[in-house]
CSV table of C-alpha atoms in Angstrom, one decimal:
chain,number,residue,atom,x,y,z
E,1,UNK,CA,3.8,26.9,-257.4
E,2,UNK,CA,3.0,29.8,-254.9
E,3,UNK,CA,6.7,30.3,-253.5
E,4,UNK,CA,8.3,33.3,-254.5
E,5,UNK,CA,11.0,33.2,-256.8
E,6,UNK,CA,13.9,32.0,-255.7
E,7,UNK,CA,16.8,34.1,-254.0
E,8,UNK,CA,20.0,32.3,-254.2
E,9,UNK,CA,18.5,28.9,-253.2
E,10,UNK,CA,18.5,26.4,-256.3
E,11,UNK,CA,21.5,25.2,-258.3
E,12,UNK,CA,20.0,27.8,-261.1
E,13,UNK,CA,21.1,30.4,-259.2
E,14,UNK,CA,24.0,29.7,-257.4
E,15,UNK,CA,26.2,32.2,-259.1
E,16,UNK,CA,24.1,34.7,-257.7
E,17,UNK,CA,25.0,34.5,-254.4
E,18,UNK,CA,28.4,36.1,-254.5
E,19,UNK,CA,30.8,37.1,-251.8
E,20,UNK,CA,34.2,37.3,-250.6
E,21,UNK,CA,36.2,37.7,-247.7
E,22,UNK,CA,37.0,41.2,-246.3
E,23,UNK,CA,39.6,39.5,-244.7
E,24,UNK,CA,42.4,40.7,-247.2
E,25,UNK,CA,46.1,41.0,-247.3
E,26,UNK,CA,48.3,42.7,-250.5
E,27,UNK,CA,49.9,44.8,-249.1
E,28,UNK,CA,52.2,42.6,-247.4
E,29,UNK,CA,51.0,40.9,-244.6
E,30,UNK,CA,51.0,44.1,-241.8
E,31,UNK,CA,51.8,46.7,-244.6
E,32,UNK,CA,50.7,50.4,-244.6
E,33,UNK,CA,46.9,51.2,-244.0
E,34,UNK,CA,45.1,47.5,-244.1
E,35,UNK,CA,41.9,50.0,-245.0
E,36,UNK,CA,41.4,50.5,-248.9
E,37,UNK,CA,45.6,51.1,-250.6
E,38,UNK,CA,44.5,52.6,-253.9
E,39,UNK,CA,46.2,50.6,-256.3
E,40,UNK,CA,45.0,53.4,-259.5
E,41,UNK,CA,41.2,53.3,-259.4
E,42,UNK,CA,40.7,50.3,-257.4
E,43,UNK,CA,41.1,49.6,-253.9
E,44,UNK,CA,43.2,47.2,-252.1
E,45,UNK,CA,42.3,45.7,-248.6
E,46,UNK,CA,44.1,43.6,-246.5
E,47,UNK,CA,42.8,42.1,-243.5
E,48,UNK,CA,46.5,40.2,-242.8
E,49,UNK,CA,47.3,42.2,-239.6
E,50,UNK,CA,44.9,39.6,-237.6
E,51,UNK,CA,47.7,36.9,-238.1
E,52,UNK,CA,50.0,39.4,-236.1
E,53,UNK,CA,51.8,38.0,-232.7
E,54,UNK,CA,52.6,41.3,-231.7
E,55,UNK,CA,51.2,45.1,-231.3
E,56,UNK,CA,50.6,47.0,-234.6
E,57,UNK,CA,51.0,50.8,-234.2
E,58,UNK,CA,48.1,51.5,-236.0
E,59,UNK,CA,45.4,49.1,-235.1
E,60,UNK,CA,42.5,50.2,-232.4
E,61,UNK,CA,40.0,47.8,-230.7
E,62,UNK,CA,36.5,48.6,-229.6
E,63,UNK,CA,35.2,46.0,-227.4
E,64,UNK,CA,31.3,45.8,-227.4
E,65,UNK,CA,28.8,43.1,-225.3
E,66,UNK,CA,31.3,39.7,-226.7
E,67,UNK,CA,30.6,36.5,-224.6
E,68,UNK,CA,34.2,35.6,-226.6
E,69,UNK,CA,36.4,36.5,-223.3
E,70,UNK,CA,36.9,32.9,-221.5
E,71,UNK,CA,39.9,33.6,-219.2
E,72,UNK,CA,42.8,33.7,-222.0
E,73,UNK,CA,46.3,32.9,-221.1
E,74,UNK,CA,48.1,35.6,-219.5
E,75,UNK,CA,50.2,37.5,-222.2
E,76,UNK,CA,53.7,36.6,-221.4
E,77,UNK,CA,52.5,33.1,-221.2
E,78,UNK,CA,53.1,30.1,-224.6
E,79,UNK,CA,49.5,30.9,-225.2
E,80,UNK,CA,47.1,29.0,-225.5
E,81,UNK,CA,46.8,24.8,-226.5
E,82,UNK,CA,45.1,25.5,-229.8
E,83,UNK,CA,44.1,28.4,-231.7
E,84,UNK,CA,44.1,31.8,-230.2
E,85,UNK,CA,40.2,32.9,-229.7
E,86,UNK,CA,39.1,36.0,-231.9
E,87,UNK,CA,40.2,38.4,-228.6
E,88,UNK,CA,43.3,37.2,-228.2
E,89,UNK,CA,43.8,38.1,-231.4
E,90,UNK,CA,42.3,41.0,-231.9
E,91,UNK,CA,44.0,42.2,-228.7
E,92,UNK,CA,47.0,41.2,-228.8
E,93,UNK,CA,47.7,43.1,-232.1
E,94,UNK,CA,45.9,46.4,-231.2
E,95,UNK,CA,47.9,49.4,-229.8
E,96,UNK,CA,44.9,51.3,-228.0
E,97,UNK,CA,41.8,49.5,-226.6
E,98,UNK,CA,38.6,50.7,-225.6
E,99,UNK,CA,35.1,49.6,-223.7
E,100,UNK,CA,31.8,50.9,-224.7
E,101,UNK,CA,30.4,51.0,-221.3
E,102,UNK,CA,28.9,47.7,-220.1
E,103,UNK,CA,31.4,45.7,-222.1
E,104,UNK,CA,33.5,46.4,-219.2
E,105,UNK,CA,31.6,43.9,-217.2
E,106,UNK,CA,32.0,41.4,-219.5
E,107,UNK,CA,35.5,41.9,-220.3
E,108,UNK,CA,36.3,41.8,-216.4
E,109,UNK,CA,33.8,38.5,-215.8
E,110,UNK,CA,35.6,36.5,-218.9
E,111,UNK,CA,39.0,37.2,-217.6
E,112,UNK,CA,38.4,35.0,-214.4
E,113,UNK,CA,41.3,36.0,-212.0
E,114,UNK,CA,42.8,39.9,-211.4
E,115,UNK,CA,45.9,38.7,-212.9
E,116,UNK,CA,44.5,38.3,-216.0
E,117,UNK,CA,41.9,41.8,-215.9
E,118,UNK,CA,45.5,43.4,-215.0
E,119,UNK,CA,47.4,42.1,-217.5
E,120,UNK,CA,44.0,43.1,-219.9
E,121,UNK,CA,43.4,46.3,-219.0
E,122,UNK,CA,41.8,48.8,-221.8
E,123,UNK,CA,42.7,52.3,-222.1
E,124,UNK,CA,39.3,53.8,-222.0
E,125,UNK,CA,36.0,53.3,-220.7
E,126,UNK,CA,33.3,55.3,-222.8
E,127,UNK,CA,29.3,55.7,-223.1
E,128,UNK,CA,26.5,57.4,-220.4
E,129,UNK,CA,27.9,54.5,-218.1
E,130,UNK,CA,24.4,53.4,-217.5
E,131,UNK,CA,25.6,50.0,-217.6
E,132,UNK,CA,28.8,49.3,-216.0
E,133,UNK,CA,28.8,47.7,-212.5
E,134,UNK,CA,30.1,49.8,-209.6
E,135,UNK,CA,32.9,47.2,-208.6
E,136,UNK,CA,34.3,47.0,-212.4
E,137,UNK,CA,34.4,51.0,-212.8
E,138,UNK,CA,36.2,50.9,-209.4
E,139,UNK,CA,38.8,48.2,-210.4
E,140,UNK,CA,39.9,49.8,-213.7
E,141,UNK,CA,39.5,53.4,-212.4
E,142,UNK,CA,42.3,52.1,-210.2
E,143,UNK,CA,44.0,50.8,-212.4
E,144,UNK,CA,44.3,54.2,-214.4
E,145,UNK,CA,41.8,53.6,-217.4
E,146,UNK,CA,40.4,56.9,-218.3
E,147,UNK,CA,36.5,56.1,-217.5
E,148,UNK,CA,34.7,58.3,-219.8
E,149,UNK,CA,30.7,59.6,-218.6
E,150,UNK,CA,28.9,60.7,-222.3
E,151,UNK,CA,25.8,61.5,-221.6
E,152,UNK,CA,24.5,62.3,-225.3
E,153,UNK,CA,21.3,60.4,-226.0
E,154,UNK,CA,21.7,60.8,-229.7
E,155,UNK,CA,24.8,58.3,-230.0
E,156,UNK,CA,25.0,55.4,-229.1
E,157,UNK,CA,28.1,53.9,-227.1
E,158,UNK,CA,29.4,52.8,-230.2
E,159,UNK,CA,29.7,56.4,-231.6
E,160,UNK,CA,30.5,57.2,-228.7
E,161,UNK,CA,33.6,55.6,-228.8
E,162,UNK,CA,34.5,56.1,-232.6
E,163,UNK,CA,34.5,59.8,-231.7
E,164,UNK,CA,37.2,58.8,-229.3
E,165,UNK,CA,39.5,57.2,-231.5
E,166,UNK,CA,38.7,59.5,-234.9
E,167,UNK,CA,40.3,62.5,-232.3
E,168,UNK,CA,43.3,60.1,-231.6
E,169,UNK,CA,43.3,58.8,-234.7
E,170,UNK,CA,44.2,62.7,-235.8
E,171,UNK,CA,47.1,62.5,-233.2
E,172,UNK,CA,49.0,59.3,-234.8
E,173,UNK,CA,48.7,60.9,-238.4
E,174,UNK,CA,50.3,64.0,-236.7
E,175,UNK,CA,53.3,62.1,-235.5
E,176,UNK,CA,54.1,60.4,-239.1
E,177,UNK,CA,52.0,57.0,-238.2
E,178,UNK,CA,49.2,56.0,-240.4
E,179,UNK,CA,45.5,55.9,-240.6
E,180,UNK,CA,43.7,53.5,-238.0
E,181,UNK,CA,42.5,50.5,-238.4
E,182,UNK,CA,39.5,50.1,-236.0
E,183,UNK,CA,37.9,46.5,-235.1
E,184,UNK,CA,34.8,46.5,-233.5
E,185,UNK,CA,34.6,42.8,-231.6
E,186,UNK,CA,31.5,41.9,-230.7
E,187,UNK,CA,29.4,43.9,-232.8
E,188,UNK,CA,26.7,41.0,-234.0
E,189,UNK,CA,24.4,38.8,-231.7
E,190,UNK,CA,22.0,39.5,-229.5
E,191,UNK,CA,19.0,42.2,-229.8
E,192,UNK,CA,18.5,42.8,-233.9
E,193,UNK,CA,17.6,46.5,-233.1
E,194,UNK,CA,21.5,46.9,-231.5
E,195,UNK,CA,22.7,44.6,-234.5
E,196,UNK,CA,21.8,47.4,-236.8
E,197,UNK,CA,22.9,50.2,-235.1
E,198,UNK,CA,25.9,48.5,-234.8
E,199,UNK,CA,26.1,47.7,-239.0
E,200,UNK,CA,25.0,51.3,-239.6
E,201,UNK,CA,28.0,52.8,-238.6
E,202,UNK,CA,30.0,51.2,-241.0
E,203,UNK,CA,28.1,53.6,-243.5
E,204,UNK,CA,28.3,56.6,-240.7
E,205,UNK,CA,32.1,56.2,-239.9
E,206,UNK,CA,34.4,56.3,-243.2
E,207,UNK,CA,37.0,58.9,-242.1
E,208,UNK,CA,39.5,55.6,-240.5
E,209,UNK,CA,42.1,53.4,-242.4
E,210,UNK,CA,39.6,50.7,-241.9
E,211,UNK,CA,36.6,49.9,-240.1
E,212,UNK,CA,36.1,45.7,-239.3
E,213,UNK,CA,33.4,44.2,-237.4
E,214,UNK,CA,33.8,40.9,-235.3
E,215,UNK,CA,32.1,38.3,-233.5
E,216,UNK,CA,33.1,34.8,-232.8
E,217,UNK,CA,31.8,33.6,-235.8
E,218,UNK,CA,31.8,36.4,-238.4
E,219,UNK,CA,33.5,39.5,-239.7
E,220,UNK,CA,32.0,42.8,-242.2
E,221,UNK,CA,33.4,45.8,-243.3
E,222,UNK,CA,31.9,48.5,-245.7
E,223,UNK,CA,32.8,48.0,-249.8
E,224,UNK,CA,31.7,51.4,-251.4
E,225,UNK,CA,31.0,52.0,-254.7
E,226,UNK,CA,34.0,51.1,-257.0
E,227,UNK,CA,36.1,48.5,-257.6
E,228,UNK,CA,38.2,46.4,-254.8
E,229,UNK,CA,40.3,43.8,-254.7
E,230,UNK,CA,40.5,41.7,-251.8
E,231,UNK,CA,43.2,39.0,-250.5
E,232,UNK,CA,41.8,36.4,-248.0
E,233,UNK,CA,43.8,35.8,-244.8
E,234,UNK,CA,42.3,32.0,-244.6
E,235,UNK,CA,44.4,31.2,-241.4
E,236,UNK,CA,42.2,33.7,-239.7
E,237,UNK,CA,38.9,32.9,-241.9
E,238,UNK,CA,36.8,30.5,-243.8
E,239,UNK,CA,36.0,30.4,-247.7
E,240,UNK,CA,32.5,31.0,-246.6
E,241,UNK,CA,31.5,34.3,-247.4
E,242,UNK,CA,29.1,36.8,-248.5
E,243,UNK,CA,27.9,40.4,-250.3
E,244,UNK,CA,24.5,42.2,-248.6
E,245,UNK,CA,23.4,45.2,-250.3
E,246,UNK,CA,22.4,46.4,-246.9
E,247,UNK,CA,22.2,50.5,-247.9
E,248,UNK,CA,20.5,50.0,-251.0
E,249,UNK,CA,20.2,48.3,-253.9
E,250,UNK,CA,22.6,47.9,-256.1
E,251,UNK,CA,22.4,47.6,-260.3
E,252,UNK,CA,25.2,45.7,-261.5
E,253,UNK,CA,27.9,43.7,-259.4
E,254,UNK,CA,31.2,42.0,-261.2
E,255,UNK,CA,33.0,39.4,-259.2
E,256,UNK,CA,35.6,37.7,-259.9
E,257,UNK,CA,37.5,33.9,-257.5
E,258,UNK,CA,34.0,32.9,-256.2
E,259,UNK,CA,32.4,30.1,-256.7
E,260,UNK,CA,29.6,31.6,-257.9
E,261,UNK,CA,30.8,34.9,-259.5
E,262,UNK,CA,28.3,37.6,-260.3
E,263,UNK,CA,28.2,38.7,-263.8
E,264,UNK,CA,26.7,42.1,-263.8
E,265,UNK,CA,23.4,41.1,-261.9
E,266,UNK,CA,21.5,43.3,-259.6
E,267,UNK,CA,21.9,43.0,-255.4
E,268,UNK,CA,19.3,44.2,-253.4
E,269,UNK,CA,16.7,43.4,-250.6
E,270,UNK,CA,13.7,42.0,-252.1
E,271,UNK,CA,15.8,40.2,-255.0
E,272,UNK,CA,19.0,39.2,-254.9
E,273,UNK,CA,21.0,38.8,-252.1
E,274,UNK,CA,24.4,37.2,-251.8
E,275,UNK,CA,25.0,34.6,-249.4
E,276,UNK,CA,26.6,31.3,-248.2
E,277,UNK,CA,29.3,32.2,-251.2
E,278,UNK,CA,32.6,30.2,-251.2
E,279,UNK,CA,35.8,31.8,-251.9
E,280,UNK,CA,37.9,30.2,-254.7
E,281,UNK,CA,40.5,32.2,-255.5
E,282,UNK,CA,44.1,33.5,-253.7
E,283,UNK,CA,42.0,36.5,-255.0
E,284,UNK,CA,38.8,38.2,-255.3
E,285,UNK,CA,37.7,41.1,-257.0
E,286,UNK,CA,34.2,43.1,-256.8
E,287,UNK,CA,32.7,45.9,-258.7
E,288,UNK,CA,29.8,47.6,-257.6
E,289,UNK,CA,28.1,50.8,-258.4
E,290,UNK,CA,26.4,50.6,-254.8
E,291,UNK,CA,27.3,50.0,-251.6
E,292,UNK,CA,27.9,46.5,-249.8
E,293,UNK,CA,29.1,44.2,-246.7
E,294,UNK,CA,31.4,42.0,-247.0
E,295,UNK,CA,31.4,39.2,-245.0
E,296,UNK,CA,33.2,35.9,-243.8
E,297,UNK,CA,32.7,33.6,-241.5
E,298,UNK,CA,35.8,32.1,-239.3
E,299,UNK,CA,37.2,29.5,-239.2
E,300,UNK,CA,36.3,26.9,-236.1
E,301,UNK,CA,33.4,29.3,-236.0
E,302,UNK,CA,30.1,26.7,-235.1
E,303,UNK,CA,28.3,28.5,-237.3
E,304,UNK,CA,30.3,26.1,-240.2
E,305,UNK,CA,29.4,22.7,-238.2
């Protein structure tokens, strides 16, 4: 045959395509920093805080370009019939929220009536501003949200707004609160050039409790090298999952409550690559001597249809 060898694609090599969900909670469900909780030389993530119905001191929301916003129930309201969307999650449980430029426009256009862009209103606007329609700046700016002009041409909004939050960040831990937990929502979909900008900072930014990514359909963060044990919050996500050597390859992986646990075999671009993994166990444990993503899918995400 002429096809290349296989990658993760034939019943042979199943077990190679390893993952699990970042989505992880030991540390009781909201419990201290939901980042990495050293637990001797391995760390402990928990991704729980997403099943919160209420603020969380230490959580931070970055909204990027997310079609996800489709006018939510007012917050004093029963909520909504079925399942909260991914925003009204994410925002309902974040203390400080912010707007890389343009995503202002779509945050104002998915919320559908003033009542409901009042009653949503982020703390801060931030980027060169290139983007964000005359009318929106003028409704939050009136609305006191600090509206932010960065002109720097080498970072990007998303920087932009990390360098916010690591400042304010310093202030919490100051007043005896803990390290942040920053979700990014809406960082995948759309231009692939913006995608990876978007995954790169997950390597570039380290210095928070914990740094998620989110669509409607998936979530990421950063495992670095070492060993982590991870707790899935299934009410949030799906078993499907994954592990991308996406900085590099790595040489030997351990996994352990996948379906197809990785037994020491090389991850990296070109070879191996793990994908469309299912998680198994209340559990799952990965050790890697490289860098990887971690990544779920959601549940009710269309993705799984």
């Amino acid at each position: 045959s002429s096809e290349p060898p296989a990658l993760g694609l034939h019943s042979t090599t199943r077990r190679w395509r390893a993952s699990s969900s970042w989505a992880c909670a030991v540390v009781g469900m909201f419990g201290p920093s939901a980042a990495g909780v050293a637990r001797g030389a391995r760390a402990v993530h928990s991704n729980g805080f997403l099943s919160s119905r209420g603020q969380l001191q230490h959580v931070a929301l970055v909204f990027l370009n997310s079609d996800g916003v489709r006018c939510p129930p007012l917050p004093s309201s029963s909520g909504s019939a079925g399942e909260p969307s991914v925003f009204e999650r994410v925002w309902r449980c974040a203390r400080y929220r912010v707007c890389a430029d343009g995503a202002a426009n779509r945050l104002f256009d998915g919320l559908c009536t003033d009542a409901r862009r009042t009653a949503y209103t982020p703390d801060l606007i931030k980027g060169d501003l290139d983007s964000i329609r005359k009318d929106v700046r003028t409704f939050y700016a009136g609305r006191g949200v600090q509206v932010v002009c960065d002109g720097d041409q080498d970072h990007h909004d998303l920087d932009k707004c990390l360098m916010s939050l690591q400042d304010l960040q310093a202030q919490w831990v100051a007043d005896g609160g803990e390290e942040m937990t920053v979700v990014v929502l809406g960082a995948f979909g759309g231009r692939l050039d913006q995608e990876m900008a978007n995954l790169n900072m997950l390597f570039r930014w380290q210095s928070f409790g914990k740094l998620l990514f989110m669509s409607d359909d998936s979530t990421a963060m950063l495992l670095p090298p070492g060993e982590h044990e991870i707790h899935p919050n299934l009410e949030v996500e799906s078993t499907t999952c994954g592990l991308v050597p996406l900085g590099g390859p790595c040489a030997q992986v351990r996994t352990s409550g996948l379906r197809w646990d990785l037994h020491g075999e090389p991850l990296a671009f070109g070879g191996m690559v793990s994908t469309s993994n299912e998680i198994v166990g209340s559990t799952v444990t990965v050790q890697t001597d490289g860098p990887l993503i971690w990544t779920t899918v959601l549940r009710g995400s269309t993705a799984l249809r």
